[in-house]
Amino acid sequence: MRVAFFCPTVSGTGGVESATRNLMAGFRALGDQTHLFLFGGSYDQGWLSGLPYTQIGSPQDARLARFAKYALGALRAVGGWEPDAIVCSDVTTLEMARLGRLASGRRRTLIASWIHYPLQEVRMKEKLDRADLHLAISAQIADDLQAFLPQQRQRIFTILNAIDVSAATLVPRPPTAAFLYVGRLTFDSQKRVNDLLVAVSRLRGSWTLKIIGTPSKGSEEFGEQLRALATKLGLDDRVSWLGWQQNAWQAAGPTTALVMPSAWEGFPM
């Protein structure tokens, strides 16, 4: 079977990228062929190493030009690569897949939605019923999809996000409490790192906080706001800003607890 993955613009350092690599590897392990079509590309391309992929358009393109490239790219992806199924990471790529299938005449190509957020956070979710089937990354998302699309209950399948634990090692514990945050940096947004800073500022005793991650491209001000908040709360000597790390656990060192203050997650990697 030939399985195409349609993915929107990504940072290159997030959970969607890890989940995509892992699911593509899973299909290949079953003997299937896979190909990634990136609509808008990736700001960091390190995660694409070894993956068969095609970039379609760029975030720098004007809106109309970008849409034209997406539409033409979808046609070429479906008509040229001739997939048996297309896995779409959001509603926009789902629409592109439908357009490509219609224009190419490949009506037997199955289209699957594969959203990575809770249903209430999905833009244009009313268009999800246009997919032939749905892959849910958690049991909660599967339940929400079944409630939202009762007529498609039998076409919703749960495939949990996976990680490779073959080389995993135990994280050593330090003598003094050391908390760790790993993820994108946001202020008053999904990841709620500002809430974490306020919370630790109320702790008593000895502790440190290590923060691994950076803001998304175009949201660099979040990093500045968080550092300013840490200074205002008097945390400069307790918080270490380690930036993005290829191996977060190795960079973090001895740790007491991983903390996740997110307002919501699909299935955190």
GROMACS .gro file of C-alpha atoms in nm:
model
  269
    1MET     CA    1   0.000   0.000   0.000
    2ARG     CA    2   0.115   0.354  -0.073
    3VAL     CA    3   0.041   0.599   0.209
    4ALA     CA    4   0.086   0.975   0.163
    5PHE     CA    5   0.110   1.209   0.460
    6PHE     CA    6  -0.021   1.564   0.411
    7CYS     CA    7   0.121   1.796   0.677
    8PRO     CA    8   0.085   2.175   0.722
    9THR     CA    9   0.371   2.414   0.801
   10VAL     CA   10   0.557   2.301   1.113
   11SER     CA   11   0.841   2.434   1.326
   12GLY     CA   12   1.045   2.117   1.286
   13THR     CA   13   1.091   2.073   1.661
   14GLY     CA   14   0.742   1.980   1.780
   15GLY     CA   15   0.537   1.675   1.869
   16VAL     CA   16   0.354   1.656   1.534
   17GLU     CA   17   0.689   1.605   1.364
   18SER     CA   18   0.788   1.322   1.601
   19ALA     CA   19   0.449   1.154   1.566
   20THR     CA   20   0.468   1.178   1.186
   21ARG     CA   21   0.814   1.022   1.169
   22ASN     CA   22   0.704   0.740   1.398
   23LEU     CA   23   0.380   0.661   1.215
   24MET     CA   24   0.554   0.665   0.878
   25ALA     CA   25   0.812   0.423   1.019
   26GLY     CA   26   0.529   0.202   1.144
   27PHE     CA   27   0.374   0.181   0.798
   28ARG     CA   28   0.712   0.105   0.641
   29ALA     CA   29   0.766  -0.174   0.896
   30LEU     CA   30   0.446  -0.331   0.762
   31GLY     CA   31   0.585  -0.321   0.409
   32ASP     CA   32   0.400  -0.009   0.293
   33GLN     CA   33   0.551   0.283   0.101
   34THR     CA   34   0.522   0.631   0.251
   35HIS     CA   35   0.583   0.984   0.131
   36LEU     CA   36   0.547   1.313   0.319
   37PHE     CA   37   0.402   1.619   0.146
   38LEU     CA   38   0.473   1.935   0.345
   39PHE     CA   39   0.231   2.216   0.264
   40GLY     CA   40   0.435   2.521   0.358
   41GLY     CA   41   0.749   2.339   0.466
   42SER     CA   42   0.935   2.325   0.796
   43TYR     CA   43   1.132   2.603   0.962
   44ASP     CA   44   1.382   2.350   1.100
   45GLN     CA   45   1.446   2.064   0.861
   46GLY     CA   46   1.654   1.835   1.079
   47TRP     CA   47   1.358   1.604   1.150
   48LEU     CA   48   1.319   1.540   0.776
   49SER     CA   49   1.653   1.361   0.749
   50GLY     CA   50   1.599   1.021   0.592
   51LEU     CA   51   1.232   1.085   0.514
   52PRO     CA   52   1.099   1.086   0.157
   53TYR     CA   53   0.926   1.421   0.133
   54THR     CA   54   0.815   1.698  -0.101
   55GLN     CA   55   0.775   2.059   0.006
   56ILE     CA   56   0.483   2.249  -0.145
   57GLY     CA   57   0.485   2.627  -0.115
   58SER     CA   58   0.630   2.837   0.164
   59PRO     CA   59   0.496   3.052   0.453
   60GLN     CA   60   0.664   3.346   0.282
   61ASP     CA   61   0.441   3.313  -0.025
   62ALA     CA   62   0.154   3.559  -0.062
   63ARG     CA   63  -0.177   3.404   0.040
   64LEU     CA   64  -0.321   3.360  -0.310
   65ALA     CA   65   0.009   3.232  -0.447
   66ARG     CA   66   0.040   2.991  -0.155
   67PHE     CA   67  -0.310   2.854  -0.211
   68ALA     CA   68  -0.241   2.809  -0.583
   69LYS     CA   69   0.078   2.618  -0.504
   70TYR     CA   70  -0.106   2.405  -0.249
   71ALA     CA   71  -0.380   2.316  -0.496
   72LEU     CA   72  -0.137   2.232  -0.777
   73GLY     CA   73   0.086   2.043  -0.534
   74ALA     CA   74  -0.208   1.838  -0.407
   75LEU     CA   75  -0.300   1.744  -0.765
   76ARG     CA   76   0.057   1.638  -0.840
   77ALA     CA   77   0.082   1.448  -0.511
   78VAL     CA   78  -0.233   1.245  -0.571
   79GLY     CA   79  -0.212   1.214  -0.948
   80GLY     CA   80   0.165   1.169  -0.964
   81TRP     CA   81   0.252   0.958  -0.660
   82GLU     CA   82  -0.082   0.774  -0.675
   83PRO     CA   83  -0.136   0.694  -0.306
   84ASP     CA   84  -0.387   0.439  -0.188
   85ALA     CA   85  -0.449   0.648   0.122
   86ILE     CA   86  -0.373   1.001   0.244
   87VAL     CA   87  -0.328   1.084   0.612
   88CYS     CA   88  -0.402   1.454   0.677
   89SER     CA   89  -0.270   1.631   0.987
   90ASP     CA   90  -0.525   1.914   0.986
   91VAL     CA   91  -0.840   2.031   0.811
   92THR     CA   92  -0.656   2.247   0.554
   93THR     CA   93  -0.453   1.951   0.428
   94LEU     CA   94  -0.770   1.743   0.436
   95GLU     CA   95  -0.929   1.992   0.197
   96MET     CA   96  -0.618   1.981  -0.023
   97ALA     CA   97  -0.637   1.601  -0.032
   98ARG     CA   98  -1.001   1.614  -0.140
   99LEU     CA   99  -0.917   1.867  -0.410
  100GLY     CA  100  -0.627   1.656  -0.534
  101ARG     CA  101  -0.838   1.341  -0.539
  102LEU     CA  102  -1.118   1.512  -0.731
  103ALA     CA  103  -0.888   1.678  -0.986
  104SER     CA  104  -0.683   1.363  -1.046
  105GLY     CA  105  -0.983   1.134  -1.075
  106ARG     CA  106  -0.841   0.889  -0.819
  107ARG     CA  107  -1.170   0.839  -0.638
  108ARG     CA  108  -1.060   0.517  -0.468
  109THR     CA  109  -0.788   0.693  -0.270
  110LEU     CA  110  -0.893   0.696   0.094
  111ILE     CA  111  -0.855   1.016   0.296
  112ALA     CA  112  -0.802   0.998   0.671
  113SER     CA  113  -0.803   1.284   0.919
  114TRP     CA  114  -0.528   1.273   1.184
  115ILE     CA  115  -0.575   1.575   1.406
  116HIS     CA  116  -0.330   1.645   1.687
  117TYR     CA  117  -0.542   1.867   1.913
  118PRO     CA  118  -0.853   1.825   2.124
  119LEU     CA  119  -1.157   1.866   1.902
  120GLN     CA  120  -1.262   2.198   2.058
  121GLU     CA  121  -0.928   2.348   1.947
  122VAL     CA  122  -0.957   2.236   1.583
  123ARG     CA  123  -1.028   2.506   1.326
  124MET     CA  124  -1.304   2.429   1.071
  125LYS     CA  125  -1.384   2.101   1.249
  126GLU     CA  126  -1.722   2.097   1.077
  127LYS     CA  127  -1.535   1.981   0.765
  128LEU     CA  128  -1.397   1.667   0.930
  129ASP     CA  129  -1.695   1.466   0.807
  130ARG     CA  130  -1.550   1.494   0.457
  131ALA     CA  131  -1.278   1.241   0.546
  132ASP     CA  132  -1.337   0.872   0.475
  133LEU     CA  133  -1.198   0.768   0.812
  134HIS     CA  134  -1.033   0.920   1.118
  135LEU     CA  135  -0.719   0.837   1.315
  136ALA     CA  136  -0.730   0.955   1.678
  137ILE     CA  137  -0.409   1.004   1.877
  138SER     CA  138  -0.584   0.946   2.212
  139ALA     CA  139  -0.890   0.773   2.350
  140GLN     CA  140  -1.037   1.111   2.450
  141ILE     CA  141  -1.008   1.247   2.096
  142ALA     CA  142  -1.163   0.925   1.964
  143ASP     CA  143  -1.456   0.968   2.203
  144ASP     CA  144  -1.497   1.332   2.100
  145LEU     CA  145  -1.490   1.238   1.731
  146GLN     CA  146  -1.754   0.969   1.785
  147ALA     CA  147  -1.979   1.221   1.961
  148PHE     CA  148  -1.918   1.485   1.693
  149LEU     CA  149  -1.952   1.243   1.398
  150PRO     CA  150  -2.196   0.974   1.517
  151GLN     CA  151  -2.262   0.865   1.159
  152GLN     CA  152  -1.892   0.774   1.125
  153ARG     CA  153  -1.843   0.592   1.456
  154GLN     CA  154  -1.725   0.275   1.284
  155ARG     CA  155  -1.461   0.467   1.088
  156ILE     CA  156  -1.273   0.615   1.385
  157PHE     CA  157  -0.956   0.435   1.492
  158THR     CA  158  -0.718   0.511   1.779
  159ILE     CA  159  -0.344   0.507   1.708
  160LEU     CA  160  -0.161   0.642   2.011
  161ASN     CA  161   0.148   0.855   1.966
  162ALA     CA  162   0.456   0.639   2.013
  163ILE     CA  163   0.817   0.693   2.114
  164ASP     CA  164   1.128   0.477   2.084
  165VAL     CA  165   1.228   0.365   2.433
  166SER     CA  166   1.496   0.119   2.323
  167ALA     CA  167   1.775   0.353   2.433
  168ALA     CA  168   1.595   0.507   2.731
  169THR     CA  169   1.778   0.540   3.062
  170LEU     CA  170   1.660   0.626   3.410
  171VAL     CA  171   1.681   0.994   3.500
  172PRO     CA  172   1.892   1.040   3.815
  173ARG     CA  173   1.744   1.230   4.110
  174PRO     CA  174   1.928   1.532   4.252
  175PRO     CA  175   1.968   1.601   4.626
  176THR     CA  176   1.777   1.931   4.586
  177ALA     CA  177   1.442   1.950   4.405
  178ALA     CA  178   1.493   2.022   4.033
  179PHE     CA  179   1.188   2.073   3.813
  180LEU     CA  180   1.198   2.042   3.434
  181TYR     CA  181   0.980   2.186   3.158
  182VAL     CA  182   1.024   2.063   2.799
  183GLY     CA  183   0.826   2.221   2.518
  184ARG     CA  184   0.738   2.528   2.319
  185LEU     CA  185   0.752   2.855   2.510
  186THR     CA  186   0.426   3.051   2.523
  187PHE     CA  187   0.289   3.329   2.743
  188ASP     CA  188  -0.085   3.323   2.820
  189SER     CA  189  -0.129   3.064   2.547
  190GLN     CA  190  -0.150   2.684   2.516
  191LYS     CA  191   0.167   2.585   2.703
  192ARG     CA  192   0.109   2.833   2.991
  193VAL     CA  193   0.476   2.861   3.089
  194ASN     CA  194   0.395   3.186   3.266
  195ASP     CA  195   0.166   2.991   3.500
  196LEU     CA  196   0.457   2.760   3.579
  197LEU     CA  197   0.679   3.054   3.675
  198VAL     CA  198   0.411   3.198   3.903
  199ALA     CA  199   0.356   2.855   4.063
  200VAL     CA  200   0.722   2.788   4.145
  201SER     CA  201   0.761   3.141   4.281
  202ARG     CA  202   0.527   3.035   4.563
  203LEU     CA  203   0.733   2.730   4.663
  204ARG     CA  204   0.923   2.719   4.988
  205GLY     CA  205   1.265   2.565   5.044
  206SER     CA  206   1.542   2.492   4.793
  207TRP     CA  207   1.460   2.416   4.430
  208THR     CA  208   1.561   2.493   4.072
  209LEU     CA  209   1.368   2.501   3.742
  210LYS     CA  210   1.516   2.404   3.405
  211ILE     CA  211   1.330   2.516   3.094
  212ILE     CA  212   1.405   2.347   2.762
  213GLY     CA  213   1.243   2.491   2.448
  214THR     CA  214   1.199   2.804   2.241
  215PRO     CA  215   0.903   3.008   2.115
  216SER     CA  216   0.755   2.932   1.774
  217LYS     CA  217   0.883   3.120   1.472
  218GLY     CA  218   0.720   3.463   1.473
  219SER     CA  219   0.639   3.448   1.846
  220GLU     CA  220   0.982   3.529   1.983
  221GLU     CA  221   0.827   3.790   2.213
  222PHE     CA  222   0.698   3.506   2.431
  223GLY     CA  223   1.054   3.428   2.534
  224GLU     CA  224   1.120   3.790   2.627
  225GLN     CA  225   0.795   3.812   2.825
  226LEU     CA  226   0.874   3.495   3.019
  227ARG     CA  227   1.225   3.608   3.109
  228ALA     CA  228   1.087   3.943   3.219
  229LEU     CA  229   0.829   3.768   3.437
  230ALA     CA  230   1.098   3.548   3.593
  231THR     CA  231   1.297   3.860   3.679
  232LYS     CA  232   0.990   4.031   3.823
  233LEU     CA  233   0.922   3.727   4.042
  234GLY     CA  234   1.283   3.719   4.162
  235LEU     CA  235   1.363   3.384   3.998
  236ASP     CA  236   1.671   3.467   3.794
  237ASP     CA  237   1.904   3.265   4.019
  238ARG     CA  238   1.672   2.961   4.019
  239VAL     CA  239   1.559   2.930   3.656
  240SER     CA  240   1.790   2.800   3.381
  241TRP     CA  241   1.690   2.871   3.021
  242LEU     CA  242   1.846   2.588   2.818
  243GLY     CA  243   1.689   2.663   2.477
  244TRP     CA  244   1.597   2.387   2.232
  245GLN     CA  245   1.787   2.062   2.281
  246GLN     CA  246   1.814   1.759   2.054
  247ASN     CA  247   1.838   1.534   2.360
  248ALA     CA  248   1.632   1.699   2.631
  249TRP     CA  249   1.698   1.439   2.902
  250GLN     CA  250   2.072   1.451   2.854
  251ALA     CA  251   2.070   1.831   2.861
  252ALA     CA  252   1.851   1.843   3.172
  253GLY     CA  253   2.065   1.615   3.388
  254PRO     CA  254   1.940   1.504   3.731
  255THR     CA  255   1.572   1.593   3.767
  256THR     CA  256   1.307   1.549   4.034
  257ALA     CA  257   0.991   1.599   3.828
  258LEU     CA  258   0.877   1.685   3.477
  259VAL     CA  259   0.608   1.954   3.483
  260MET     CA  260   0.350   2.027   3.213
  261PRO     CA  261   0.134   2.337   3.272
  262SER     CA  262  -0.042   2.321   2.932
  263ALA     CA  263  -0.399   2.443   2.911
  264TRP     CA  264  -0.464   2.153   2.674
  265GLU     CA  265  -0.283   1.883   2.478
  266GLY     CA  266  -0.380   1.620   2.223
  267PHE     CA  267  -0.132   1.355   2.334
  268PRO     CA  268   0.193   1.522   2.450
  269MET     CA  269   0.512   1.373   2.314
   0.00000   0.00000   0.00000
